[in-house]
Amino acid sequence: MTAVGTAAVGTAVAGTGAAATGWRNVETPTENSLYDVEDTIKTEYTVGGGGIVLERTADGWRKVLDGGPTGNGNDLYGSGVTDDGERLWFVGASGAIGEYDVTTGNLNDGDAPPSEGPV
């Protein structure tokens, strides 16, 4: 896996304060390319090829999603976090869009309407 901006195999950028302290390489549990990193109220998250979403923990990075919001494996290229820091949004190939609640672990596929009954 190549982390964008580092050109190092098997690595990702190291979360908060990377701009102030410079980039550094860290091991990740994927061979996929990683394209974006966001900081939430819980921790840092990164998204990448094959629809992978990784979460930074005290023990390193761990996989929280493999295959994207629909499970079809579309690459994820961008991510953003809500103002309250509780929800991570990500977007990618073929219109992939999803929302991950970092406090509850709930995943919503942004491609599908909410299943709250008839409108």
mmCIF file of C-alpha atoms in Angstrom:
data_model
loop_
_atom_site.group_PDB
_atom_site.id
_atom_site.type_symbol
_atom_site.label_atom_id
_atom_site.label_comp_id
_atom_site.label_asym_id
_atom_site.label_seq_id
_atom_site.Cartn_x
_atom_site.Cartn_y
_atom_site.Cartn_z
ATOM 1 C CA MET A 1 0.000 0.000 0.000
ATOM 2 C CA THR A 2 1.228 3.468 -0.771
ATOM 3 C CA ALA A 3 0.057 6.348 1.361
ATOM 4 C CA VAL A 4 -0.435 9.446 -0.758
ATOM 5 C CA GLY A 5 2.245 11.993 0.011
ATOM 6 C CA THR A 6 4.710 9.544 1.522
ATOM 7 C CA ALA A 7 5.467 7.056 -1.268
ATOM 8 C CA ALA A 8 6.273 4.381 1.287
ATOM 9 C CA VAL A 9 4.921 0.854 1.195
ATOM 10 C CA GLY A 10 2.731 -0.296 4.106
ATOM 11 C CA THR A 11 2.405 3.114 5.691
ATOM 12 C CA ALA A 12 -0.006 5.936 6.460
ATOM 13 C CA VAL A 13 0.423 9.433 7.797
ATOM 14 C CA ALA A 14 0.467 9.866 11.534
ATOM 15 C CA GLY A 15 -2.698 11.747 12.541
ATOM 16 C CA THR A 16 -2.977 14.945 14.530
ATOM 17 C CA GLY A 17 -0.270 17.521 14.231
ATOM 18 C CA ALA A 18 1.309 16.035 11.116
ATOM 19 C CA ALA A 19 1.637 19.493 9.564
ATOM 20 C CA ALA A 20 3.417 20.898 12.613
ATOM 21 C CA THR A 21 5.789 17.985 13.119
ATOM 22 C CA GLY A 22 6.197 16.725 9.557
ATOM 23 C CA TRP A 23 5.105 13.472 7.958
ATOM 24 C CA ARG A 24 6.117 10.107 9.330
ATOM 25 C CA ASN A 25 5.507 6.524 8.248
ATOM 26 C CA VAL A 26 3.454 4.094 10.306
ATOM 27 C CA GLU A 27 2.397 0.502 9.677
ATOM 28 C CA THR A 28 -1.198 -0.251 8.641
ATOM 29 C CA PRO A 29 -3.152 -3.503 8.273
ATOM 30 C CA THR A 30 -3.648 -3.077 4.514
ATOM 31 C CA GLU A 31 -1.855 -3.249 1.204
ATOM 32 C CA ASN A 32 -4.317 -0.705 -0.265
ATOM 33 C CA SER A 33 -3.447 2.888 -1.132
ATOM 34 C CA LEU A 34 -4.674 5.435 1.410
ATOM 35 C CA TYR A 35 -5.927 8.795 0.132
ATOM 36 C CA ASP A 36 -7.263 10.929 2.978
ATOM 37 C CA VAL A 37 -7.017 11.308 6.767
ATOM 38 C CA GLU A 38 -9.476 13.025 9.133
ATOM 39 C CA ASP A 39 -9.405 13.760 12.858
ATOM 40 C CA THR A 40 -12.657 13.125 14.792
ATOM 41 C CA ILE A 41 -13.635 13.484 18.459
ATOM 42 C CA LYS A 42 -12.576 9.865 18.940
ATOM 43 C CA THR A 43 -9.377 9.491 16.904
ATOM 44 C CA GLU A 44 -7.985 9.729 13.365
ATOM 45 C CA TYR A 45 -9.442 7.815 10.413
ATOM 46 C CA THR A 46 -8.074 7.180 6.932
ATOM 47 C CA VAL A 47 -9.816 6.001 3.744
ATOM 48 C CA GLY A 48 -8.480 4.288 0.670
ATOM 49 C CA GLY A 49 -8.518 1.724 -2.082
ATOM 50 C CA GLY A 50 -11.037 -1.097 -2.015
ATOM 51 C CA GLY A 51 -13.332 0.960 0.214
ATOM 52 C CA ILE A 52 -11.158 0.558 3.278
ATOM 53 C CA VAL A 53 -11.570 2.726 6.385
ATOM 54 C CA LEU A 54 -8.935 2.495 9.121
ATOM 55 C CA GLU A 55 -9.105 3.822 12.676
ATOM 56 C CA ARG A 56 -6.057 4.875 14.688
ATOM 57 C CA THR A 57 -5.840 3.178 18.097
ATOM 58 C CA ALA A 58 -3.268 3.133 20.891
ATOM 59 C CA ASP A 59 -1.918 -0.076 19.313
ATOM 60 C CA GLY A 60 -1.780 1.301 15.756
ATOM 61 C CA TRP A 61 -4.250 1.328 12.877
ATOM 62 C CA ARG A 62 -7.151 -1.143 12.703
ATOM 63 C CA LYS A 63 -9.633 -1.877 9.948
ATOM 64 C CA VAL A 64 -13.210 -0.717 10.673
ATOM 65 C CA LEU A 65 -14.606 -1.066 7.149
ATOM 66 C CA ASP A 66 -13.557 -3.142 4.176
ATOM 67 C CA GLY A 67 -15.412 -2.763 0.900
ATOM 68 C CA GLY A 68 -16.877 0.715 1.268
ATOM 69 C CA PRO A 69 -20.340 1.742 2.425
ATOM 70 C CA THR A 70 -22.114 -0.749 0.138
ATOM 71 C CA GLY A 71 -19.565 -3.550 0.395
ATOM 72 C CA ASN A 72 -18.788 -3.495 -3.339
ATOM 73 C CA GLY A 73 -15.169 -2.414 -2.885
ATOM 74 C CA ASN A 74 -15.273 0.980 -4.618
ATOM 75 C CA ASP A 75 -12.188 3.026 -3.778
ATOM 76 C CA LEU A 76 -12.675 5.848 -1.274
ATOM 77 C CA TYR A 77 -10.767 9.021 -2.180
ATOM 78 C CA GLY A 78 -11.970 11.698 0.211
ATOM 79 C CA SER A 79 -13.289 12.138 3.718
ATOM 80 C CA GLY A 80 -14.619 14.859 5.976
ATOM 81 C CA VAL A 81 -15.868 15.187 9.519
ATOM 82 C CA THR A 82 -18.954 16.958 10.862
ATOM 83 C CA ASP A 83 -18.526 20.080 12.996
ATOM 84 C CA ASP A 84 -19.259 18.094 16.173
ATOM 85 C CA GLY A 85 -16.575 15.557 15.182
ATOM 86 C CA GLU A 86 -18.918 12.596 15.645
ATOM 87 C CA ARG A 87 -19.523 11.567 12.038
ATOM 88 C CA LEU A 88 -16.996 10.731 9.349
ATOM 89 C CA TRP A 89 -18.221 11.148 5.773
ATOM 90 C CA PHE A 90 -16.377 9.558 2.858
ATOM 91 C CA VAL A 91 -16.726 9.569 -0.917
ATOM 92 C CA GLY A 92 -15.245 7.584 -3.743
ATOM 93 C CA ALA A 93 -15.491 5.859 -7.087
ATOM 94 C CA SER A 94 -18.827 5.271 -8.853
ATOM 95 C CA GLY A 95 -20.620 7.698 -6.548
ATOM 96 C CA ALA A 96 -19.746 5.871 -3.330
ATOM 97 C CA ILE A 97 -20.730 7.939 -0.293
ATOM 98 C CA GLY A 98 -21.072 6.898 3.318
ATOM 99 C CA GLU A 99 -21.346 8.181 6.863
ATOM 100 C CA TYR A 100 -19.718 6.459 9.843
ATOM 101 C CA ASP A 101 -20.730 7.469 13.372
ATOM 102 C CA VAL A 102 -17.483 7.216 15.342
ATOM 103 C CA THR A 103 -19.288 7.173 18.704
ATOM 104 C CA THR A 104 -21.750 4.348 17.925
ATOM 105 C CA GLY A 105 -20.009 2.503 15.092
ATOM 106 C CA ASN A 106 -23.107 2.808 12.876
ATOM 107 C CA LEU A 107 -22.539 2.966 9.113
ATOM 108 C CA ASN A 108 -24.991 4.607 6.704
ATOM 109 C CA ASP A 109 -24.784 4.155 2.950
ATOM 110 C CA GLY A 110 -25.254 7.650 1.540
ATOM 111 C CA ASP A 111 -26.346 6.183 -1.809
ATOM 112 C CA ALA A 112 -29.551 4.790 -0.313
ATOM 113 C CA PRO A 113 -32.403 6.754 1.248
ATOM 114 C CA PRO A 114 -33.011 6.235 4.967
ATOM 115 C CA SER A 115 -35.340 3.349 5.771
ATOM 116 C CA GLU A 116 -37.740 5.382 7.878
ATOM 117 C CA GLY A 117 -40.877 4.340 6.020
ATOM 118 C CA PRO A 118 -42.818 5.947 3.179
ATOM 119 C CA VAL A 119 -42.362 9.601 2.380
#
